[in-house]
Amino acid sequence: MPDRIQLLPDHVANQIAAGEVVQRPASVVKELLENAIDAGAENIQLIIKDGGKTLIQVVDDGMGMSVTDARLSFERHATSKIRNADDLFQLSTKGFRGEALASIAAIAHVEMKTRPGTDELGTLLCIQGSRVTEQEVITTPVGTSVAVKNLFFNIPARRNFLKSKQVELRHITDEFHRVALAHPGIGFQYFHDGNELYNLPGTNHRQRIVHLFGGKTNEKLVPVSEETQVVEISGFICKPEFAKKSRGEQFFFVNDRFIKSPYLHHAVSAAFEGLIRSDVHPGYFLYLKVDPGSIDINIHPTKTEIKFDDEQTLYAILRSSVKHSLGQFNIAPVLDFERDQNLDTPYDYKEKGAQLPRVTVDAGFNPFREDSSRKSASTRFSSKPESSWESMYVGLDSQVGNENTFSSLTVESDSYTSSIFDADGEKEQRGSSFQLRRKYIVTTIKSGMLVIDQSRAHQRVLYEKFLKSITVKNAVSQQLLFPMVLHFSPPEMQMIREIQESLVAIGFAFGEMEEEQLQVTGVPLMVSSSEVGMVLDHLISDYQSEQEGESFSQTDVLSKTLCKSLAVKSGEVLDTESQMALVDDLFACKEPSLSPFGKKTYVTLTESDIDKKFI
């Protein structure tokens, strides 16, 4: 029997490895930025074109590489971070696998320019699909510049899998935020299509958060600080009143490495229990320092998952630290059953001594003396008497003789009584309805009974109205008497700019758009001014949760979000006219049986179904 097992060629093995390491342009950005940080860079530039599909370039002023190191860096399992297996438990660098550059070079055109500080000349290296096409000596500044062009050029299926430019740019921005927050002492510049998005100088943690998420973020932050033998916790949490429906501003860093941990997230949420609603999420920027030997990073190629030796202890310490900060800064109420608040001395009177009360006596008081002010007050409301009572009836005969005097009055008559029966006859023909548990509308049909979920039915009605308004672009907008100013972070403002055209088509009108605030001058007829902020928050939340990947277009996401926010909720009372109007609007839709999210809007109970219940 011939041998069938053979070693794969290097370029094939690299393409397979790239499937785990490089999932989208944001993965390349993460790997290149972390390499620049490991190289000791103090200033890093990130240059993006076409959402990362055309160009991803990272320029740093780190230590650079020699000719041999530059060539060897693109080989699999070639790294300068570790030497043996024991180093995996004492990691102080971002990378250690030695797979990133080899995987990137297997699926893109890579151009590297590098020069160490000890050499006068640098090295240019060009690689296409794991094949070196050019290597020469050039003049270049100290440091390294890596340009990744035409990502997935040799894997068309993966390239077609990429989302739109705006979506990929948002993922790149998220990765940039994570790296920039983990290393506030390093200066970062971020460019997209020639426009500078961020210019961050080296600073402390608080200022880095403010530079990334806007000046309004400073007033939201509450510091957290705790040092134990197990973990050292520092960073900030957001005040409860600034909790959002989206999970955008939630960051955990362990030893300056961003991680995702639902377990630790639950610890923070438990500390906020009772302070925020169940449908919103607290924001936090928490930095944990632990012994490198007590964690395992080598779980997934993206290195965002970590295993801890003692998760339960870490959970308890983190929860108590957040609770302590909330109470220390008077965010959460502190209960002390041994103290009577009525006996507390106000701060203004704490240092003041006691004073004897003084009694004053008016020796000249006379209770029988008339008060001049009281006398004038009594005459103030005196009315002027009429000359004679006959004058009150002057002109009465002329008013009685006027025929139009009682023309506006209506009295009961037979015709009015008959109109009542006519109206009832019309209602009997149209059908009757009632509201069940403030959630369902029950109405009769020829074959039996119809039970409608009022919230889902209204969602379907609004969804088709919004789709039509955005497509036809003939929505009516009601102008606000006083423009409304809403505050958002720079990433949220970027999302609003992306969907601005669709919002205008649906009836919104905007004034000035600044970096952190938005002026709303008009709203659709179906949206009240008090709901504008809620609607826009829901839109941002849906886009951050990547619902656009499940929908057909941006229009579909927008329509679904608006109908979900503005639809009648379960528990709202509807009068009979509103119930019948909702039923009529539902069955005028193209797809009345399903809500926009694919759930049933109504069920029918035929007469035979009801009869079976009595068998």
Coordinates of C-alpha atoms in Angstrom, one line a residue:
M1 CA 0.0 0.0 0.0
P2 CA 1.6 3.3 -1.0
D3 CA 2.2 6.1 1.6
R4 CA -0.5 8.7 1.5
I5 CA 0.5 11.1 4.3
Q6 CA 2.8 13.9 3.4
L7 CA 4.0 17.3 4.7
L8 CA 2.1 20.3 3.4
P9 CA 4.1 23.0 1.6
D10 CA 4.9 26.1 3.7
H11 CA 2.7 28.4 1.7
V12 CA -0.3 26.1 2.1
A13 CA 0.3 25.7 5.8
N14 CA 0.6 29.5 6.2
Q15 CA -2.8 29.9 4.4
I16 CA -4.4 27.4 6.8
A17 CA -2.9 29.2 9.8
A18 CA -4.1 32.6 8.4
G19 CA -7.7 31.4 8.7
E20 CA -7.3 31.5 12.5
V21 CA -5.0 34.5 12.9
V22 CA -6.4 36.8 10.2
Q23 CA -10.2 37.0 10.2
R24 CA -10.6 40.5 8.9
P25 CA -8.5 43.7 8.4
A26 CA -8.9 44.5 12.1
S27 CA -6.9 41.3 12.9
V28 CA -4.0 42.6 10.8
V29 CA -4.1 45.9 12.6
K30 CA -4.0 44.2 16.0
E31 CA -1.0 42.1 15.1
L32 CA 1.0 45.0 13.6
L33 CA 0.2 47.4 16.4
E34 CA 1.3 44.8 19.0
N35 CA 4.5 44.1 17.1
A36 CA 5.3 47.9 17.2
I37 CA 4.7 48.0 20.9
D38 CA 6.9 45.0 21.5
A39 CA 9.6 46.8 19.5
G40 CA 9.7 49.6 22.1
A41 CA 8.1 52.3 19.9
E42 CA 7.1 55.6 21.5
N43 CA 5.1 56.9 18.5
I44 CA 3.0 54.7 16.2
Q45 CA 1.1 55.7 13.0
L46 CA -1.8 53.6 11.6
I47 CA -2.7 54.3 8.0
I48 CA -5.9 52.7 6.5
K49 CA -7.4 52.9 3.0
D50 CA -10.8 51.6 1.9
G51 CA -11.6 50.1 5.3
G52 CA -8.4 48.1 5.3
K53 CA -9.1 46.2 2.0
T54 CA -6.6 48.2 0.0
L55 CA -4.0 49.2 2.5
I56 CA -3.1 48.7 6.2
Q57 CA 0.2 50.4 7.2
V58 CA 1.8 50.7 10.6
V59 CA 4.8 52.9 11.1
D60 CA 6.8 52.9 14.4
D61 CA 10.0 54.4 15.8
G62 CA 11.1 51.2 17.6
M63 CA 14.3 49.3 17.6
G64 CA 14.0 48.1 14.0
M65 CA 15.4 44.8 12.6
S66 CA 18.6 43.7 10.9
V67 CA 18.6 42.1 7.4
T68 CA 18.6 38.6 8.8
D69 CA 15.8 39.3 11.4
A70 CA 13.7 41.0 8.7
R71 CA 13.9 37.9 6.5
L72 CA 13.4 35.5 9.3
S73 CA 10.4 37.3 10.8
F74 CA 8.1 36.0 8.0
E75 CA 8.9 32.4 8.7
R76 CA 6.4 30.3 10.8
H77 CA 7.2 30.0 14.5
A78 CA 10.1 32.5 14.2
T79 CA 9.9 34.9 17.2
S80 CA 12.1 37.0 19.4
K81 CA 9.7 36.9 22.4
I82 CA 10.3 33.5 23.9
R83 CA 13.1 30.9 23.9
N84 CA 11.6 27.8 25.6
A85 CA 8.3 26.5 27.0
D86 CA 8.9 28.0 30.5
D87 CA 8.7 31.5 28.9
L88 CA 5.0 30.9 28.2
F89 CA 4.3 31.4 31.9
Q90 CA 6.4 34.6 32.2
L91 CA 5.2 36.6 29.2
S92 CA 5.7 40.3 29.2
T93 CA 5.2 40.8 25.4
K94 CA 2.1 40.9 23.2
G95 CA 3.1 38.3 20.7
F96 CA 4.9 34.9 21.2
R97 CA 3.5 32.5 18.7
G98 CA 5.6 33.6 15.7
E99 CA 2.6 33.1 13.3
A100 CA 1.2 36.6 12.6
L101 CA 3.6 37.9 10.0
A102 CA 3.8 34.5 8.2
S103 CA 0.0 34.3 8.1
I104 CA -0.4 37.8 6.8
A105 CA 2.3 37.4 4.1
A106 CA 0.5 34.3 2.9
I107 CA -2.7 36.1 2.0
A108 CA -1.6 39.6 1.0
H109 CA 1.1 41.8 -0.6
V110 CA 3.5 42.9 2.2
E111 CA 6.1 45.6 2.0
M112 CA 8.4 46.0 5.0
K113 CA 11.0 48.8 5.6
T114 CA 13.1 48.5 8.7
R115 CA 16.4 49.9 10.1
P116 CA 17.9 49.4 13.5
G117 CA 19.5 52.3 15.3
T118 CA 23.0 50.8 15.0
D119 CA 22.9 50.7 11.1
E120 CA 23.1 53.6 8.7
L121 CA 21.0 51.8 6.0
G122 CA 17.8 49.8 6.2
T123 CA 16.2 46.9 4.4
L124 CA 13.3 46.7 2.0
L125 CA 11.4 43.4 1.8
C126 CA 8.5 42.7 -0.5
I127 CA 6.5 39.5 -0.2
Q128 CA 3.4 38.2 -2.2
G129 CA 1.7 35.1 -1.1
S130 CA 4.6 33.8 1.1
R131 CA 7.0 34.4 -1.9
V132 CA 9.8 37.0 -1.6
T133 CA 9.7 39.2 -4.7
E134 CA 12.2 41.9 -3.7
Q135 CA 14.9 42.5 -1.2
E136 CA 17.3 45.5 -1.3
V137 CA 19.1 48.0 0.8
I138 CA 17.4 51.4 1.2
T139 CA 17.6 54.6 3.3
T140 CA 14.8 54.7 5.9
P141 CA 14.3 56.2 9.4
V142 CA 15.0 54.1 12.5
G143 CA 12.1 51.8 13.2
T144 CA 9.8 49.6 11.1
S145 CA 7.1 50.3 8.5
V146 CA 4.9 47.4 7.5
A147 CA 2.4 47.9 4.6
V148 CA -0.2 45.2 3.9
K149 CA -2.0 45.6 0.6
N150 CA -4.8 43.7 -1.2
L151 CA -5.8 41.5 1.8
F152 CA -7.1 38.1 0.7
F153 CA -6.0 38.6 -2.9
N154 CA -5.5 34.9 -3.4
I155 CA -8.6 33.8 -1.4
P156 CA -11.6 35.3 -3.2
A157 CA -14.1 33.6 -1.0
R158 CA -12.6 35.3 2.1
R159 CA -12.4 38.6 0.4
N160 CA -16.1 38.4 -0.6
F161 CA -16.9 37.7 3.0
L162 CA -15.7 41.1 4.1
K163 CA -18.4 43.6 5.0
S164 CA -18.7 47.2 3.7
K165 CA -16.0 49.8 4.2
Q166 CA -17.8 51.4 7.1
V167 CA -18.3 48.2 9.0
E168 CA -14.6 47.1 8.6
L169 CA -13.4 50.5 9.6
R170 CA -15.5 50.3 12.8
H171 CA -13.8 47.0 13.7
I172 CA -10.4 48.5 13.0
T173 CA -11.3 51.5 15.2
D174 CA -12.3 49.1 18.0
E175 CA -9.0 47.3 17.8
F176 CA -7.2 50.7 17.8
H177 CA -9.1 51.8 20.9
R178 CA -8.1 48.6 22.8
V179 CA -4.4 49.0 22.0
A180 CA -4.4 52.7 22.7
L181 CA -6.2 52.3 26.0
A182 CA -3.7 49.5 27.1
H183 CA -0.7 51.8 26.5
P184 CA -1.5 55.4 27.3
G185 CA 2.2 56.4 27.4
I186 CA 2.6 55.7 23.7
G187 CA 1.6 58.4 21.1
F188 CA -0.8 57.2 18.4
Q189 CA -1.9 58.7 15.0
Y190 CA -4.8 57.1 13.0
F191 CA -5.5 58.0 9.4
H192 CA -8.2 56.8 7.0
D193 CA -8.3 57.7 3.4
G194 CA -6.1 60.7 4.0
N195 CA -8.1 62.0 7.0
E196 CA -6.7 62.1 10.5
L197 CA -9.2 60.4 12.8
Y198 CA -7.1 60.4 16.0
N199 CA -3.9 62.1 17.2
L200 CA -3.2 60.9 20.7
P201 CA -0.2 62.2 22.7
G202 CA 1.4 60.1 25.4
T203 CA -0.5 60.7 28.7
N204 CA -2.1 58.9 31.6
H205 CA -5.1 56.5 31.6
R206 CA -7.8 59.1 32.3
Q207 CA -6.7 61.5 29.7
R208 CA -6.4 58.7 27.1
I209 CA -10.0 57.7 27.8
V210 CA -11.1 61.3 27.4
H211 CA -9.2 61.7 24.1
L212 CA -10.7 58.6 22.7
F213 CA -14.3 59.0 23.8
G214 CA -14.8 62.8 24.1
G215 CA -14.5 65.5 26.7
K216 CA -18.0 64.6 28.2
T217 CA -16.5 61.2 29.3
N218 CA -14.5 62.9 32.1
E219 CA -17.5 63.6 34.2
K220 CA -18.7 60.0 33.9
L221 CA -15.6 58.3 35.4
V222 CA -15.3 57.1 38.9
P223 CA -11.8 55.8 39.9
V224 CA -11.3 52.2 41.1
S225 CA -8.2 51.2 43.0
E226 CA -7.4 48.1 45.0
E227 CA -4.2 46.2 45.7
T228 CA -4.2 42.7 47.1
Q229 CA -1.8 39.7 47.1
V230 CA -3.8 38.1 44.2
V231 CA -4.5 41.1 41.9
E232 CA -3.9 44.8 41.6
I233 CA -6.9 46.6 40.2
S234 CA -7.0 50.2 38.8
G235 CA -9.0 52.1 36.3
F236 CA -12.4 53.7 36.1
I237 CA -16.1 52.8 36.1
C238 CA -18.9 54.9 34.6
K239 CA -21.5 56.4 36.9
P240 CA -24.8 54.5 36.9
E241 CA -26.8 57.3 35.2
F242 CA -24.6 57.0 32.1
A243 CA -25.3 53.2 31.6
K244 CA -26.2 52.4 28.0
K245 CA -28.0 49.8 26.1
S246 CA -24.9 49.0 24.1
R247 CA -21.7 47.3 25.4
G248 CA -19.3 49.7 23.6
E249 CA -17.4 51.2 26.6
Q250 CA -16.5 48.0 28.4
F251 CA -12.8 47.2 28.6
F252 CA -10.8 44.6 30.7
F253 CA -7.0 44.7 30.5
V254 CA -4.9 42.0 32.2
N255 CA -1.2 42.9 32.3
D256 CA -1.8 45.5 29.6
R257 CA -3.5 43.0 27.3
F258 CA -7.2 43.4 26.3
I259 CA -9.3 40.4 27.1
K260 CA -12.9 39.3 26.9
S261 CA -14.3 37.7 30.0
P262 CA -18.0 37.2 30.6
Y263 CA -17.2 36.0 34.1
L264 CA -15.5 39.2 35.1
H265 CA -18.2 41.2 33.4
H266 CA -20.8 39.5 35.6
A267 CA -18.8 40.6 38.7
V268 CA -19.0 44.3 37.6
S269 CA -22.7 44.0 36.7
A270 CA -23.3 42.4 40.1
A271 CA -21.7 45.4 41.8
F272 CA -24.1 47.7 39.9
E273 CA -27.2 45.7 41.0
G274 CA -30.0 47.9 42.2
L275 CA -28.4 51.0 40.7
I276 CA -29.2 50.5 37.0
R277 CA -32.0 48.8 35.0
S278 CA -31.7 45.3 33.8
D279 CA -31.7 46.2 30.1
V280 CA -28.7 48.6 30.3
H281 CA -25.0 47.9 30.8
P282 CA -22.4 49.8 32.9
G283 CA -19.3 51.2 31.3
Y284 CA -15.8 50.4 32.7
F285 CA -12.1 50.7 31.9
L286 CA -10.4 48.3 34.4
Y287 CA -6.7 47.3 34.5
L288 CA -5.7 44.1 36.3
K289 CA -2.2 43.2 37.2
V290 CA -1.6 39.6 38.1
D291 CA 1.3 37.2 38.3
P292 CA 2.1 36.1 34.7
G293 CA 2.5 32.5 36.1
S294 CA -1.1 32.5 37.3
I295 CA -2.7 32.9 33.9
D296 CA -2.7 31.1 30.6
I297 CA -2.8 33.2 27.5
N298 CA -2.1 30.4 25.0
I299 CA -5.7 29.4 24.4
H300 CA -6.7 31.1 21.1
P301 CA -4.7 32.7 18.4
T302 CA -6.4 36.0 18.9
K303 CA -5.1 36.0 22.6
T304 CA -8.3 37.7 23.9
E305 CA -9.2 34.7 26.1
I306 CA -7.3 34.0 29.4
K307 CA -7.6 31.3 32.0
F308 CA -7.0 32.3 35.6
D309 CA -5.8 30.0 38.4
D310 CA -8.4 31.2 40.9
E311 CA -11.3 32.9 39.1
Q312 CA -13.6 32.8 42.2
T313 CA -11.2 34.9 44.3
L314 CA -10.7 37.3 41.4
Y315 CA -14.5 37.6 41.0
A316 CA -15.0 38.5 44.7
I317 CA -12.2 41.1 44.8
L318 CA -13.3 42.8 41.6
R319 CA -17.0 42.9 42.7
S320 CA -16.1 44.4 46.1
S321 CA -13.7 46.9 44.6
V322 CA -16.3 48.3 42.3
K323 CA -18.9 48.4 45.1
H324 CA -16.4 50.2 47.3
S325 CA -15.7 52.8 44.7
L326 CA -19.4 53.4 44.1
G327 CA -20.0 53.9 47.8
Q328 CA -16.8 55.9 48.5
F329 CA -17.7 58.5 45.9
N330 CA -21.3 58.7 47.1
I331 CA -22.6 57.0 43.9
A332 CA -24.3 54.2 45.9
P333 CA -26.2 54.7 49.2
V334 CA -24.5 53.3 52.3
L335 CA -26.7 51.7 54.8
D336 CA -25.8 52.0 58.5
F337 CA -28.6 50.7 60.8
E338 CA -26.7 51.8 63.9
R339 CA -26.9 55.5 62.9
D340 CA -29.8 57.9 63.2
Q341 CA -29.6 60.4 60.4
N342 CA -31.8 62.8 62.4
L343 CA -29.1 63.2 64.9
D344 CA -26.4 64.1 62.4
T345 CA -25.0 67.6 62.7
P346 CA -25.0 69.6 59.4
Y347 CA -21.5 70.5 58.1
D348 CA -22.2 74.2 58.3
Y349 CA -23.0 74.0 62.0
K350 CA -20.3 71.5 63.0
E351 CA -17.8 74.1 64.3
K352 CA -20.3 76.6 65.7
G353 CA -21.1 76.8 69.5
A354 CA -24.5 76.8 71.1
Q355 CA -26.3 80.2 71.5
L356 CA -28.9 81.1 74.1
P357 CA -32.3 82.1 72.5
R358 CA -33.3 85.7 72.9
V359 CA -36.8 86.9 73.8
T360 CA -38.0 90.3 72.7
V361 CA -41.1 92.1 74.1
D362 CA -43.0 94.9 72.5
A363 CA -43.9 97.1 75.5
G364 CA -46.2 99.4 73.5
F365 CA -48.5 96.7 72.1
N366 CA -52.2 97.6 72.4
P367 CA -54.7 95.0 71.1
F368 CA -57.5 97.6 71.0
R369 CA -55.8 99.9 68.7
E370 CA -57.2 99.9 65.1
D371 CA -54.8 98.8 62.4
S372 CA -54.7 101.3 59.6
S373 CA -53.5 98.7 57.1
R374 CA -56.4 96.4 58.1
K375 CA -58.8 99.3 57.5
S376 CA -57.5 100.1 54.1
A377 CA -57.7 96.4 53.2
S378 CA -61.3 96.2 54.1
T379 CA -62.2 99.0 51.8
R380 CA -60.1 97.8 49.0
F381 CA -62.7 95.3 47.7
S382 CA -65.8 97.5 48.0
S383 CA -68.0 97.5 44.9
K384 CA -69.8 100.4 43.4
P385 CA -73.6 99.9 43.9
E386 CA -75.9 99.9 40.9
S387 CA -78.1 103.0 40.3
S388 CA -81.3 100.8 40.2
W389 CA -82.3 97.2 39.7
E390 CA -84.2 98.0 36.5
S391 CA -80.9 98.6 34.7
M392 CA -80.0 94.9 34.9
Y393 CA -82.9 94.0 32.5
V394 CA -82.3 96.7 29.9
G395 CA -82.2 95.1 26.3
L396 CA -83.5 91.7 27.5
D397 CA -86.5 91.9 25.1
S398 CA -84.3 92.4 22.1
Q399 CA -82.2 89.3 22.9
V400 CA -85.3 87.1 23.4
G401 CA -86.6 88.2 20.0
N402 CA -83.4 87.2 18.2
E403 CA -83.9 84.0 16.3
N404 CA -80.2 83.0 16.4
T405 CA -79.9 83.0 20.1
F406 CA -80.5 79.2 20.6
S407 CA -79.3 78.1 17.2
S408 CA -76.1 76.6 18.7
L409 CA -78.0 74.6 21.4
T410 CA -79.0 71.0 20.8
V411 CA -81.8 69.1 22.6
E412 CA -82.7 65.4 22.7
S413 CA -85.0 64.3 19.9
D414 CA -86.1 61.2 18.1
S415 CA -83.6 61.8 15.3
Y416 CA -80.7 61.8 17.9
T417 CA -81.9 58.6 19.5
S418 CA -82.1 56.8 16.1
S419 CA -78.5 57.9 15.3
I420 CA -77.3 55.9 18.3
F421 CA -78.7 52.7 16.8
D422 CA -77.3 53.5 13.4
A423 CA -73.8 53.8 14.9
D424 CA -74.2 50.5 16.7
G425 CA -75.3 48.9 13.5
E426 CA -72.1 50.0 11.8
K427 CA -70.0 48.8 14.6
E428 CA -71.7 45.4 14.6
Q429 CA -70.9 45.1 10.9
R430 CA -67.3 46.1 11.4
G431 CA -66.6 43.7 14.3
S432 CA -65.8 44.2 18.0
S433 CA -62.6 43.9 20.0
F434 CA -61.2 44.1 23.5
Q435 CA -57.8 44.1 25.1
L436 CA -56.6 41.1 27.0
R437 CA -54.0 41.6 29.8
R438 CA -52.9 44.8 28.1
K439 CA -50.9 42.7 25.7
Y440 CA -53.3 41.0 23.2
I441 CA -56.1 42.4 21.1
V442 CA -59.0 39.9 20.7
T443 CA -61.4 40.4 17.8
T444 CA -63.9 38.3 16.0
I445 CA -63.8 37.0 12.4
K446 CA -66.2 35.0 10.4
S447 CA -64.6 31.7 11.2
G448 CA -64.0 32.3 14.8
M449 CA -61.6 34.5 16.9
L450 CA -58.4 36.3 16.3
V451 CA -55.7 37.0 19.0
I452 CA -53.1 39.6 18.0
D453 CA -49.9 40.6 19.9
Q454 CA -50.3 44.3 19.9
S455 CA -46.5 45.0 20.2
R456 CA -45.5 42.7 17.3
A457 CA -48.4 43.9 15.1
H458 CA -47.4 47.5 15.6
Q459 CA -43.8 46.7 14.8
R460 CA -44.9 45.2 11.5
V461 CA -47.0 48.2 10.6
L462 CA -44.2 50.7 11.5
Y463 CA -41.6 48.6 9.8
E464 CA -43.3 48.7 6.4
K465 CA -44.1 52.4 6.8
F466 CA -40.4 53.2 7.5
L467 CA -39.2 51.0 4.7
K468 CA -41.5 52.9 2.3
S469 CA -40.5 56.3 3.6
I470 CA -36.7 55.6 3.3
T471 CA -37.1 54.0 -0.2
V472 CA -39.5 56.7 -1.6
K473 CA -37.9 59.5 0.4
N474 CA -41.2 61.4 0.8
A475 CA -41.4 61.3 4.6
V476 CA -42.9 64.3 6.4
S477 CA -40.8 66.0 9.1
Q478 CA -42.1 68.2 11.9
Q479 CA -39.8 71.0 12.8
L480 CA -38.9 71.6 16.4
L481 CA -39.6 75.1 17.8
F482 CA -36.3 74.8 19.8
P483 CA -33.5 72.7 18.3
M484 CA -32.4 69.8 20.5
V485 CA -28.7 69.2 21.3
L486 CA -27.7 65.6 22.0
H487 CA -24.2 64.6 23.1
F488 CA -22.4 61.5 21.8
S489 CA -18.9 60.1 21.8
P490 CA -16.8 60.5 18.6
P491 CA -17.3 56.8 17.6
E492 CA -21.0 57.2 18.0
M493 CA -21.0 60.4 16.0
Q494 CA -19.2 58.5 13.2
M495 CA -22.0 55.9 13.1
I496 CA -24.7 58.6 13.0
R497 CA -22.9 60.2 10.0
E498 CA -22.9 56.8 8.2
I499 CA -26.7 56.6 8.4
Q500 CA -27.5 60.3 8.2
E501 CA -28.9 60.0 4.7
S502 CA -31.4 57.3 5.7
L503 CA -32.4 59.3 8.8
V504 CA -33.1 62.4 6.7
A505 CA -35.2 60.3 4.3
I506 CA -37.3 59.0 7.2
G507 CA -38.0 62.5 8.5
F508 CA -35.2 63.6 10.7
A509 CA -33.6 67.0 10.2
F510 CA -30.2 67.9 11.6
G511 CA -28.4 71.2 12.1
E512 CA -24.8 71.5 13.1
M513 CA -22.8 68.3 13.6
E514 CA -19.7 68.7 15.8
E515 CA -17.2 66.1 17.1
E516 CA -19.2 65.2 20.2
Q517 CA -22.7 66.7 19.8
L518 CA -25.6 66.7 17.4
Q519 CA -28.3 69.3 16.8
V520 CA -31.7 67.9 15.8
T521 CA -34.0 70.4 14.2
G522 CA -36.8 68.1 13.0
V523 CA -38.3 64.7 13.7
P524 CA -40.7 62.3 11.9
L525 CA -44.4 62.6 12.7
M526 CA -44.4 59.3 14.5
V527 CA -41.5 60.3 16.8
S528 CA -42.0 62.7 19.7
S529 CA -39.2 65.0 20.7
S530 CA -38.7 63.1 24.0
E531 CA -38.0 59.9 22.2
V532 CA -35.2 61.2 19.9
G533 CA -32.4 60.4 22.2
M534 CA -33.7 56.9 23.0
V535 CA -34.2 56.1 19.3
L536 CA -30.6 57.2 18.4
D537 CA -29.2 55.2 21.3
H538 CA -31.0 52.1 20.1
L539 CA -29.7 52.6 16.6
I540 CA -26.1 52.9 17.8
S541 CA -26.6 49.8 20.1
D542 CA -27.9 47.7 17.2
Y543 CA -25.0 48.7 14.9
Q544 CA -22.5 47.9 17.6
S545 CA -24.0 44.5 18.2
E546 CA -23.5 43.7 14.5
Q547 CA -27.1 43.3 13.6
E548 CA -26.3 44.6 10.2
G549 CA -24.7 41.3 9.3
E550 CA -28.0 39.6 9.6
S551 CA -30.0 42.1 7.6
F552 CA -30.2 42.9 4.0
S553 CA -29.1 46.5 4.1
Q554 CA -28.6 49.6 6.2
T555 CA -32.2 50.5 5.5
D556 CA -33.5 47.3 6.9
V557 CA -31.5 47.8 10.2
L558 CA -32.7 51.3 10.5
S559 CA -36.3 50.4 9.9
K560 CA -36.1 47.5 12.4
T561 CA -34.6 49.6 15.1
L562 CA -37.1 52.4 14.7
C563 CA -40.1 50.1 14.7
K564 CA -38.8 48.3 17.8
S565 CA -38.3 51.6 19.7
L566 CA -41.6 53.3 18.7
A567 CA -44.0 50.4 18.7
V568 CA -46.7 50.0 21.3
K569 CA -45.3 48.0 24.3
S570 CA -47.0 45.3 26.2
G571 CA -48.8 46.8 29.1
E572 CA -50.1 49.9 27.3
V573 CA -53.8 50.5 27.4
L574 CA -55.5 51.0 24.0
D575 CA -59.0 52.2 23.5
T576 CA -61.4 50.5 21.1
E577 CA -60.8 52.8 18.2
S578 CA -57.0 52.3 18.5
Q579 CA -57.4 48.5 18.7
M580 CA -59.5 48.4 15.5
A581 CA -57.2 50.8 13.7
L582 CA -54.2 48.6 14.5
V583 CA -56.0 45.5 13.3
D584 CA -56.9 47.2 10.0
D585 CA -53.3 48.5 9.5
L586 CA -51.9 45.1 10.2
F587 CA -53.9 43.3 7.6
A588 CA -53.1 46.0 5.1
C589 CA -49.4 45.0 5.3
K590 CA -47.6 42.8 2.8
E591 CA -46.6 40.3 5.5
P592 CA -49.1 40.6 8.4
S593 CA -48.5 37.2 9.9
L594 CA -44.9 37.9 11.0
S595 CA -43.1 40.7 12.8
P596 CA -40.0 42.2 11.3
F597 CA -38.0 39.8 13.5
G598 CA -39.7 36.7 12.3
K599 CA -42.1 36.1 15.1
K600 CA -45.9 35.5 14.9
T601 CA -48.1 38.5 15.1
Y602 CA -51.4 36.7 15.6
V603 CA -53.1 33.3 16.0
T604 CA -56.6 32.3 14.9
L605 CA -59.0 30.2 16.9
T606 CA -61.7 28.7 14.7
E607 CA -65.1 27.7 16.0
S608 CA -64.2 24.0 15.7
D609 CA -61.1 24.7 17.9
I610 CA -63.3 26.2 20.5
D611 CA -65.7 23.4 20.3
K612 CA -63.0 20.9 21.0
K613 CA -62.2 22.5 24.3
F614 CA -65.7 21.6 25.5
I615 CA -65.5 17.9 24.6

